[in-house]
PDB file of C-alpha atoms and ligand atoms in Angstrom:
ATOM      1  CA  MET A  24      -0.041  -0.067  -0.025  1.00  0.00           C
ATOM      2  CA  ILE A  25       1.271   3.491  -0.927  1.00  0.00           C
ATOM      3  CA  LYS A  26       1.213   6.243   1.666  1.00  0.00           C
ATOM      4  CA  ALA A  27       1.455   9.885   0.340  1.00  0.00           C
ATOM      5  CA  THR A  28       2.638  12.656   2.479  1.00  0.00           C
ATOM      6  CA  LEU A  29       2.881  16.273   1.256  1.00  0.00           C
ATOM      7  CA  VAL A  30       6.011  18.324   1.370  1.00  0.00           C
ATOM      8  CA  PRO A  31       5.233  22.187   1.074  1.00  0.00           C
ATOM      9  CA  ILE A  32       7.695  23.776  -1.041  1.00  0.00           C
ATOM     10  CA  LEU A  33       8.263  27.321  -2.813  1.00  0.00           C
ATOM     11  CA  GLN A  34       5.210  29.480  -2.579  1.00  0.00           C
ATOM     12  CA  ASP A  35       2.333  27.217  -2.885  1.00  0.00           C
ATOM     13  CA  ASN A  36       3.651  23.950  -4.318  1.00  0.00           C
ATOM     14  CA  TYR A  37       3.567  20.473  -2.901  1.00  0.00           C
ATOM     15  CA  ALA A  38       6.023  17.706  -3.494  1.00  0.00           C
ATOM     16  CA  TRP A  39       4.708  14.327  -2.368  1.00  0.00           C
ATOM     17  CA  LEU A  40       6.621  11.741  -0.528  1.00  0.00           C
ATOM     18  CA  LEU A  41       5.543   8.141  -1.478  1.00  0.00           C
ATOM     19  CA  HIS A  42       6.050   5.200   0.982  1.00  0.00           C
ATOM     20  CA  ASP A  43       5.482   1.605  -0.075  1.00  0.00           C
ATOM     21  CA  GLU A  44       4.814   0.311   3.379  1.00  0.00           C
ATOM     22  CA  GLU A  45       5.533  -3.408   2.408  1.00  0.00           C
ATOM     23  CA  SER A  46       8.994  -2.913   1.038  1.00  0.00           C
ATOM     24  CA  GLY A  47      10.045   0.316   2.632  1.00  0.00           C
ATOM     25  CA  CYS A  48      10.680   1.760  -0.809  1.00  0.00           C
ATOM     26  CA  ARG A  49      10.196   5.508  -1.199  1.00  0.00           C
ATOM     27  CA  ALA A  50       9.687   8.060  -4.136  1.00  0.00           C
ATOM     28  CA  ILE A  51       9.589  11.793  -4.150  1.00  0.00           C
ATOM     29  CA  VAL A  52       7.178  13.529  -6.726  1.00  0.00           C
ATOM     30  CA  ASP A  53       8.111  16.809  -8.378  1.00  0.00           C
ATOM     31  CA  PRO A  54      10.957  17.821  -6.034  1.00  0.00           C
ATOM     32  CA  ALA A  55      11.311  21.510  -7.049  1.00  0.00           C
ATOM     33  CA  GLU A  56      13.067  22.678  -3.945  1.00  0.00           C
ATOM     34  CA  VAL A  57      16.031  20.889  -2.256  1.00  0.00           C
ATOM     35  CA  ASP A  58      16.139  21.894   1.385  1.00  0.00           C
ATOM     36  CA  PRO A  59      12.443  21.055   2.508  1.00  0.00           C
ATOM     37  CA  VAL A  60      12.497  17.900   0.413  1.00  0.00           C
ATOM     38  CA  VAL A  61      15.753  16.688   1.821  1.00  0.00           C
ATOM     39  CA  ARG A  62      14.478  17.287   5.409  1.00  0.00           C
ATOM     40  CA  ALA A  63      11.236  15.586   4.757  1.00  0.00           C
ATOM     41  CA  ILE A  64      13.172  12.432   3.145  1.00  0.00           C
ATOM     42  CA  ASP A  65      15.718  12.324   5.961  1.00  0.00           C
ATOM     43  CA  ALA A  66      13.042  12.446   8.640  1.00  0.00           C
ATOM     44  CA  ALA A  67      11.178   9.746   6.946  1.00  0.00           C
ATOM     45  CA  ILE A  68      14.210   7.462   6.335  1.00  0.00           C
ATOM     46  CA  GLY A  69      15.527   8.230   9.917  1.00  0.00           C
ATOM     47  CA  SER A  70      12.475   7.013  11.504  1.00  0.00           C
ATOM     48  CA  GLY A  71      11.437   4.083   9.185  1.00  0.00           C
ATOM     49  CA  GLY A  72      14.723   3.029   7.408  1.00  0.00           C
ATOM     50  CA  GLY A  73      14.761   2.415   3.587  1.00  0.00           C
ATOM     51  CA  LYS A  74      16.041   4.743   0.981  1.00  0.00           C
ATOM     52  CA  LEU A  75      14.831   7.083  -1.726  1.00  0.00           C
ATOM     53  CA  ASP A  76      14.358   5.058  -4.829  1.00  0.00           C
ATOM     54  CA  LEU A  77      12.518   7.188  -7.300  1.00  0.00           C
ATOM     55  CA  ASN A  78      11.950  10.841  -8.498  1.00  0.00           C
ATOM     56  CA  LEU A  79       8.671  10.793 -10.362  1.00  0.00           C
ATOM     57  CA  LEU A  80       8.168  13.936 -12.555  1.00  0.00           C
ATOM     58  CA  THR A  81       4.730  15.080 -13.697  1.00  0.00           C
ATOM     59  CA  HIS A  82       5.823  17.833 -16.208  1.00  0.00           C
ATOM     60  CA  HIS A  83       8.558  20.157 -17.245  1.00  0.00           C
ATOM     61  CA  HIS A  84       7.835  23.439 -15.319  1.00  0.00           C
ATOM     62  CA  SER A  85      10.600  24.563 -13.004  1.00  0.00           C
ATOM     63  CA  ASP A  86       8.413  24.900  -9.944  1.00  0.00           C
ATOM     64  CA  HIS A  87       8.165  20.848 -10.355  1.00  0.00           C
ATOM     65  CA  ILE A  88      11.500  19.776 -11.541  1.00  0.00           C
ATOM     66  CA  ALA A  89      14.179  22.272 -10.159  1.00  0.00           C
ATOM     67  CA  GLY A  90      15.599  20.052  -7.315  1.00  0.00           C
ATOM     68  CA  THR A  91      15.540  16.836  -9.300  1.00  0.00           C
ATOM     69  CA  ASP A  92      19.318  16.616 -10.219  1.00  0.00           C
ATOM     70  CA  ALA A  93      20.257  17.503  -6.536  1.00  0.00           C
ATOM     71  CA  ILE A  94      17.994  14.742  -5.108  1.00  0.00           C
ATOM     72  CA  ARG A  95      19.192  12.311  -7.653  1.00  0.00           C
ATOM     73  CA  GLU A  96      22.814  13.033  -6.703  1.00  0.00           C
ATOM     74  CA  ARG A  97      22.091  12.871  -2.919  1.00  0.00           C
ATOM     75  CA  TYR A  98      20.126   9.651  -2.791  1.00  0.00           C
ATOM     76  CA  GLY A  99      20.883   7.915  -6.100  1.00  0.00           C
ATOM     77  CA  ALA A 100      17.197   7.894  -6.792  1.00  0.00           C
ATOM     78  CA  ARG A 101      16.244   7.144 -10.483  1.00  0.00           C
ATOM     79  CA  VAL A 102      14.343   9.873 -12.389  1.00  0.00           C
ATOM     80  CA  VAL A 103      11.127   9.029 -14.217  1.00  0.00           C
ATOM     81  CA  GLY A 104       9.377  11.291 -16.575  1.00  0.00           C
ATOM     82  CA  ALA A 105       7.549  11.712 -19.746  1.00  0.00           C
ATOM     83  CA  LYS A 106       9.162  10.472 -22.950  1.00  0.00           C
ATOM     84  CA  ALA A 107       7.495  13.117 -24.839  1.00  0.00           C
ATOM     85  CA  ASP A 108       9.067  15.840 -22.734  1.00  0.00           C
ATOM     86  CA  ALA A 109      12.529  14.174 -22.331  1.00  0.00           C
ATOM     87  CA  HIS A 110      13.987  17.172 -24.203  1.00  0.00           C
ATOM     88  CA  ARG A 111      12.935  19.645 -21.573  1.00  0.00           C
ATOM     89  CA  LEU A 112      13.029  17.538 -18.394  1.00  0.00           C
ATOM     90  CA  PRO A 113      16.115  16.782 -16.205  1.00  0.00           C
ATOM     91  CA  SER A 114      17.945  13.751 -17.843  1.00  0.00           C
ATOM     92  CA  LEU A 115      15.583  10.791 -17.448  1.00  0.00           C
ATOM     93  CA  ASP A 116      16.734   7.233 -16.169  1.00  0.00           C
ATOM     94  CA  ARG A 117      13.430   5.948 -17.359  1.00  0.00           C
ATOM     95  CA  GLN A 118      11.137   7.363 -19.972  1.00  0.00           C
ATOM     96  CA  VAL A 119       7.390   6.697 -19.631  1.00  0.00           C
ATOM     97  CA  SER A 120       4.319   7.126 -21.772  1.00  0.00           C
ATOM     98  CA  GLU A 121       0.693   6.117 -21.732  1.00  0.00           C
ATOM     99  CA  GLY A 122       0.243   2.546 -20.184  1.00  0.00           C
ATOM    100  CA  SER A 123       3.783   2.382 -18.746  1.00  0.00           C
ATOM    101  CA  GLU A 124       4.030   0.939 -15.295  1.00  0.00           C
ATOM    102  CA  VAL A 125       6.449   2.089 -12.726  1.00  0.00           C
ATOM    103  CA  ASP A 126       7.217  -0.236  -9.761  1.00  0.00           C
ATOM    104  CA  LEU A 127       7.868   1.140  -6.251  1.00  0.00           C
ATOM    105  CA  GLY A 128       8.646  -1.777  -4.142  1.00  0.00           C
ATOM    106  CA  ALA A 129       5.508  -3.935  -4.059  1.00  0.00           C
ATOM    107  CA  ALA A 130       3.480  -1.216  -5.619  1.00  0.00           C
ATOM    108  CA  THR A 131       2.956  -0.436  -9.258  1.00  0.00           C
ATOM    109  CA  ALA A 132       1.721   2.834 -10.593  1.00  0.00           C
ATOM    110  CA  ARG A 133       0.000   3.075 -14.005  1.00  0.00           C
ATOM    111  CA  VAL A 134       1.033   6.189 -16.124  1.00  0.00           C
ATOM    112  CA  PHE A 135      -1.545   8.210 -17.785  1.00  0.00           C
ATOM    113  CA  GLU A 136      -0.670  10.911 -20.277  1.00  0.00           C
ATOM    114  CA  THR A 137      -2.790  13.809 -19.348  1.00  0.00           C
ATOM    115  CA  PRO A 138      -2.089  16.745 -21.634  1.00  0.00           C
ATOM    116  CA  GLY A 139      -3.768  20.084 -21.325  1.00  0.00           C
ATOM    117  CA  HIS A 140      -1.726  22.185 -18.980  1.00  0.00           C
ATOM    118  CA  THR A 141       1.365  21.141 -20.851  1.00  0.00           C
ATOM    119  CA  ARG A 142       1.791  18.949 -23.971  1.00  0.00           C
ATOM    120  CA  GLY A 143       3.810  16.191 -22.133  1.00  0.00           C
ATOM    121  CA  HIS A 144       2.211  16.270 -18.802  1.00  0.00           C
ATOM    122  CA  VAL A 145       1.842  12.618 -17.070  1.00  0.00           C
ATOM    123  CA  SER A 146       0.102  11.451 -14.004  1.00  0.00           C
ATOM    124  CA  TYR A 147       0.884   8.512 -11.912  1.00  0.00           C
ATOM    125  CA  TYR A 148      -1.846   6.234 -10.373  1.00  0.00           C
ATOM    126  CA  PHE A 149      -1.200   3.910  -7.632  1.00  0.00           C
ATOM    127  CA  PRO A 150      -4.317   1.636  -7.225  1.00  0.00           C
ATOM    128  CA  ASP A 151      -3.552   0.448  -3.669  1.00  0.00           C
ATOM    129  CA  GLY A 152      -3.736   3.330  -1.247  1.00  0.00           C
ATOM    130  CA  PRO A 153      -5.122   3.846   2.258  1.00  0.00           C
ATOM    131  CA  GLY A 154      -8.857   3.494   2.700  1.00  0.00           C
ATOM    132  CA  GLY A 155      -9.525   1.116  -0.209  1.00  0.00           C
ATOM    133  CA  GLY A 156      -8.911   3.903  -2.973  1.00  0.00           C
ATOM    134  CA  GLY A 157      -5.786   4.608  -4.894  1.00  0.00           C
ATOM    135  CA  VAL A 158      -3.411   7.455  -4.865  1.00  0.00           C
ATOM    136  CA  LEU A 159      -3.255   9.813  -7.866  1.00  0.00           C
ATOM    137  CA  LEU A 160      -0.302  12.171  -8.556  1.00  0.00           C
ATOM    138  CA  CYS A 161      -1.778  14.491 -11.052  1.00  0.00           C
ATOM    139  CA  GLY A 162       0.669  17.569 -10.974  1.00  0.00           C
ATOM    140  CA  ASP A 163      -1.054  20.632 -12.387  1.00  0.00           C
ATOM    141  CA  THR A 164      -3.743  18.852 -14.402  1.00  0.00           C
ATOM    142  CA  LEU A 165      -6.454  18.452 -11.616  1.00  0.00           C
ATOM    143  CA  PHE A 166      -6.281  20.643  -8.551  1.00  0.00           C
ATOM    144  CA  SER A 167      -9.055  20.480  -5.848  1.00  0.00           C
ATOM    145  CA  LEU A 168     -11.861  22.496  -7.156  1.00  0.00           C
ATOM    146  CA  GLY A 169      -9.899  23.583 -10.110  1.00  0.00           C
ATOM    147  CA  CYS A 170      -7.761  22.508 -13.131  1.00  0.00           C
ATOM    148  CA  GLY A 171      -4.613  23.622 -14.715  1.00  0.00           C
ATOM    149  CA  ARG A 172      -4.279  26.459 -16.950  1.00  0.00           C
ATOM    150  CA  LEU A 173      -4.272  25.513 -20.771  1.00  0.00           C
ATOM    151  CA  LEU A 174      -0.867  26.778 -21.305  1.00  0.00           C
ATOM    152  CA  GLU A 175       0.096  24.307 -24.209  1.00  0.00           C
ATOM    153  CA  GLY A 176      -3.077  22.077 -24.539  1.00  0.00           C
ATOM    154  CA  THR A 177      -6.538  22.325 -25.888  1.00  0.00           C
ATOM    155  CA  PRO A 178      -9.835  22.340 -23.829  1.00  0.00           C
ATOM    156  CA  ALA A 179     -10.539  18.851 -25.613  1.00  0.00           C
ATOM    157  CA  GLU A 180      -7.216  17.454 -24.262  1.00  0.00           C
ATOM    158  CA  MET A 181      -8.035  18.672 -20.730  1.00  0.00           C
ATOM    159  CA  PHE A 182     -11.469  17.285 -20.856  1.00  0.00           C
ATOM    160  CA  ASN A 183     -10.121  13.937 -21.889  1.00  0.00           C
ATOM    161  CA  SER A 184      -7.437  14.071 -19.171  1.00  0.00           C
ATOM    162  CA  LEU A 185     -10.114  14.959 -16.557  1.00  0.00           C
ATOM    163  CA  ALA A 186     -12.316  12.174 -17.743  1.00  0.00           C
ATOM    164  CA  ARG A 187      -9.584   9.685 -17.004  1.00  0.00           C
ATOM    165  CA  PHE A 188      -9.416  10.791 -13.524  1.00  0.00           C
ATOM    166  CA  ALA A 189     -13.261  10.723 -13.207  1.00  0.00           C
ATOM    167  CA  ALA A 190     -13.295   7.046 -13.872  1.00  0.00           C
ATOM    168  CA  LEU A 191     -11.202   6.182 -11.020  1.00  0.00           C
ATOM    169  CA  PRO A 192     -12.711   5.065  -7.736  1.00  0.00           C
ATOM    170  CA  GLY A 193     -14.271   7.747  -5.567  1.00  0.00           C
ATOM    171  CA  GLU A 194     -12.012   6.943  -2.550  1.00  0.00           C
ATOM    172  CA  THR A 195      -8.806   7.811  -4.759  1.00  0.00           C
ATOM    173  CA  LEU A 196      -6.679  10.418  -2.993  1.00  0.00           C
ATOM    174  CA  VAL A 197      -6.026  13.394  -5.260  1.00  0.00           C
ATOM    175  CA  CYS A 198      -2.398  14.640  -4.665  1.00  0.00           C
ATOM    176  CA  CYS A 199      -1.919  17.632  -6.839  1.00  0.00           C
ATOM    177  CA  GLY A 200       0.857  20.085  -7.274  1.00  0.00           C
ATOM    178  CA  HIS A 201      -0.486  23.398  -5.707  1.00  0.00           C
ATOM    179  CA  GLU A 202      -2.453  24.631  -2.639  1.00  0.00           C
ATOM    180  CA  TYR A 203      -5.029  26.610  -4.795  1.00  0.00           C
ATOM    181  CA  THR A 204      -8.006  25.159  -3.120  1.00  0.00           C
ATOM    182  CA  GLU A 205      -9.236  28.310  -1.354  1.00  0.00           C
ATOM    183  CA  SER A 206      -9.143  30.603  -4.425  1.00  0.00           C
ATOM    184  CA  ASN A 207     -10.521  27.861  -6.518  1.00  0.00           C
ATOM    185  CA  ALA A 208     -13.486  27.626  -4.175  1.00  0.00           C
ATOM    186  CA  ARG A 209     -14.334  31.360  -4.756  1.00  0.00           C
ATOM    187  CA  PHE A 210     -14.679  30.662  -8.523  1.00  0.00           C
ATOM    188  CA  ALA A 211     -16.405  27.293  -7.991  1.00  0.00           C
ATOM    189  CA  LEU A 212     -18.956  29.030  -5.665  1.00  0.00           C
ATOM    190  CA  HIS A 213     -19.325  31.659  -8.299  1.00  0.00           C
ATOM    191  CA  VAL A 214     -20.383  29.323 -11.107  1.00  0.00           C
ATOM    192  CA  ASP A 215     -22.194  26.701  -9.070  1.00  0.00           C
ATOM    193  CA  PRO A 216     -23.850  28.664  -6.115  1.00  0.00           C
ATOM    194  CA  GLY A 217     -26.583  26.212  -5.601  1.00  0.00           C
ATOM    195  CA  ASN A 218     -24.260  23.231  -4.939  1.00  0.00           C
ATOM    196  CA  ALA A 219     -24.695  22.320  -1.205  1.00  0.00           C
ATOM    197  CA  ASP A 220     -21.806  19.778  -1.314  1.00  0.00           C
ATOM    198  CA  LEU A 221     -19.594  22.467  -2.692  1.00  0.00           C
ATOM    199  CA  ARG A 222     -20.714  25.017  -0.097  1.00  0.00           C
ATOM    200  CA  ALA A 223     -19.997  22.601   2.709  1.00  0.00           C
ATOM    201  CA  TYR A 224     -16.570  21.684   1.207  1.00  0.00           C
ATOM    202  CA  ALA A 225     -15.690  25.308   0.728  1.00  0.00           C
ATOM    203  CA  GLU A 226     -16.550  25.748   4.509  1.00  0.00           C
ATOM    204  CA  ARG A 227     -14.081  23.046   5.438  1.00  0.00           C
ATOM    205  CA  VAL A 228     -11.360  24.529   3.177  1.00  0.00           C
ATOM    206  CA  LYS A 229     -11.708  27.820   4.858  1.00  0.00           C
ATOM    207  CA  GLU A 230     -11.426  26.392   8.189  1.00  0.00           C
ATOM    208  CA  LEU A 231      -8.284  24.308   7.275  1.00  0.00           C
ATOM    209  CA  ARG A 232      -6.708  27.530   5.691  1.00  0.00           C
ATOM    210  CA  ALA A 233      -7.433  29.756   8.647  1.00  0.00           C
ATOM    211  CA  LYS A 234      -5.464  27.158  10.700  1.00  0.00           C
ATOM    212  CA  GLY A 235      -2.666  27.186   8.189  1.00  0.00           C
ATOM    213  CA  LEU A 236      -3.354  23.592   7.292  1.00  0.00           C
ATOM    214  CA  PRO A 237      -3.318  21.879   3.837  1.00  0.00           C
ATOM    215  CA  THR A 238      -6.375  20.978   2.121  1.00  0.00           C
ATOM    216  CA  LEU A 239      -4.772  18.120   0.206  1.00  0.00           C
ATOM    217  CA  PRO A 240      -4.983  15.314  -0.522  1.00  0.00           C
ATOM    218  CA  SER A 241      -8.569  15.654  -1.446  1.00  0.00           C
ATOM    219  CA  ARG A 242     -10.864  12.741  -2.199  1.00  0.00           C
ATOM    220  CA  LEU A 243     -11.833  12.218  -5.941  1.00  0.00           C
ATOM    221  CA  SER A 244     -15.656  11.626  -4.780  1.00  0.00           C
ATOM    222  CA  ASP A 245     -15.588  15.242  -3.339  1.00  0.00           C
ATOM    223  CA  GLU A 246     -14.166  16.530  -6.517  1.00  0.00           C
ATOM    224  CA  LEU A 247     -16.750  14.772  -8.434  1.00  0.00           C
ATOM    225  CA  GLU A 248     -19.466  16.515  -6.491  1.00  0.00           C
ATOM    226  CA  CYS A 249     -17.857  19.832  -6.174  1.00  0.00           C
ATOM    227  CA  ASN A 250     -15.215  20.567  -8.778  1.00  0.00           C
ATOM    228  CA  PRO A 251     -16.812  22.479 -11.727  1.00  0.00           C
ATOM    229  CA  PHE A 252     -14.079  21.558 -14.290  1.00  0.00           C
ATOM    230  CA  LEU A 253     -14.436  17.885 -13.405  1.00  0.00           C
ATOM    231  CA  ARG A 254     -18.224  18.153 -13.704  1.00  0.00           C
ATOM    232  CA  ALA A 255     -18.288  19.931 -16.973  1.00  0.00           C
ATOM    233  CA  GLY A 256     -20.227  17.541 -19.255  1.00  0.00           C
ATOM    234  CA  ASP A 257     -18.674  18.501 -22.490  1.00  0.00           C
ATOM    235  CA  VAL A 258     -15.650  20.191 -24.067  1.00  0.00           C
ATOM    236  CA  ALA A 259     -17.516  23.543 -24.744  1.00  0.00           C
ATOM    237  CA  THR A 260     -18.547  23.832 -21.136  1.00  0.00           C
ATOM    238  CA  LEU A 261     -15.015  23.200 -19.881  1.00  0.00           C
ATOM    239  CA  ALA A 262     -13.584  25.599 -22.363  1.00  0.00           C
ATOM    240  CA  ASP A 263     -15.760  28.231 -21.163  1.00  0.00           C
ATOM    241  CA  LEU A 264     -15.267  27.569 -17.431  1.00  0.00           C
ATOM    242  CA  ARG A 265     -11.554  27.593 -18.101  1.00  0.00           C
ATOM    243  CA  SER A 266     -11.493  31.000 -19.968  1.00  0.00           C
ATOM    244  CA  ARG A 267     -13.899  32.577 -17.330  1.00  0.00           C
ATOM    245  CA  LYS A 268     -11.483  31.314 -14.519  1.00  0.00           C
ATOM    246  CA  ASP A 269      -8.557  32.863 -16.208  1.00  0.00           C
ATOM    247  CA  ARG A 270     -10.330  36.313 -16.138  1.00  0.00           C
ATOM    248  CA  PHE A 271     -11.861  35.832 -12.698  1.00  0.00           C
TER     249      PHE A 271
HETATM  250 ZN1   ZN B 310       2.707  23.638 -14.145  1.00  0.00          ZN
END
């Protein structure tokens, strides 16, 4: 079973430290800043043994990859990232694409190509997580109550990427790359004011943020009830929401 722990880095990014409890193997996802990531890894290794095995990269933006080479050098952890973006990622020890499987000890992640935010964005899905659901590392494709900006992709690509996530079990933990939930909630309430589930979720988010606590990981079932981008029924609706959010 994979346990995912967030590591706050930079302004509002999260790296994710993954631990396969059976084997003791660990991975770090999107290590964009060295010091806080090293502290988190050393604390985890110190208390539980084991080592860092993998760096998993979701996409090429510097606020996701900047610490990769330093982390590889320090721990000898292999770097995994999208074949399609190998030319603009740190040098990859393993190139992955749609359908690739990545082993972390006894656990195996499936790789989804999830373009929209960037052309070569990939997400990693471990089916075996806590609480009977999986663990989804979705970078800047899906956020809690939002989705990534369409910097390189089309609305249709983002729609298809989100549809992949929507088909996963509701208990799946959504481990995304930014703490944007509170500002996303303002837009979500603006476009879907009658959604009682969303209003309750936004309240919980507000309370967590007031205490300085993270809102992630979120549960996919909550996103399916509350996230307007995940709930968009067709490409045109998603395109309209995304362009309104860009101007909100
Ligand atoms: Zn990004």
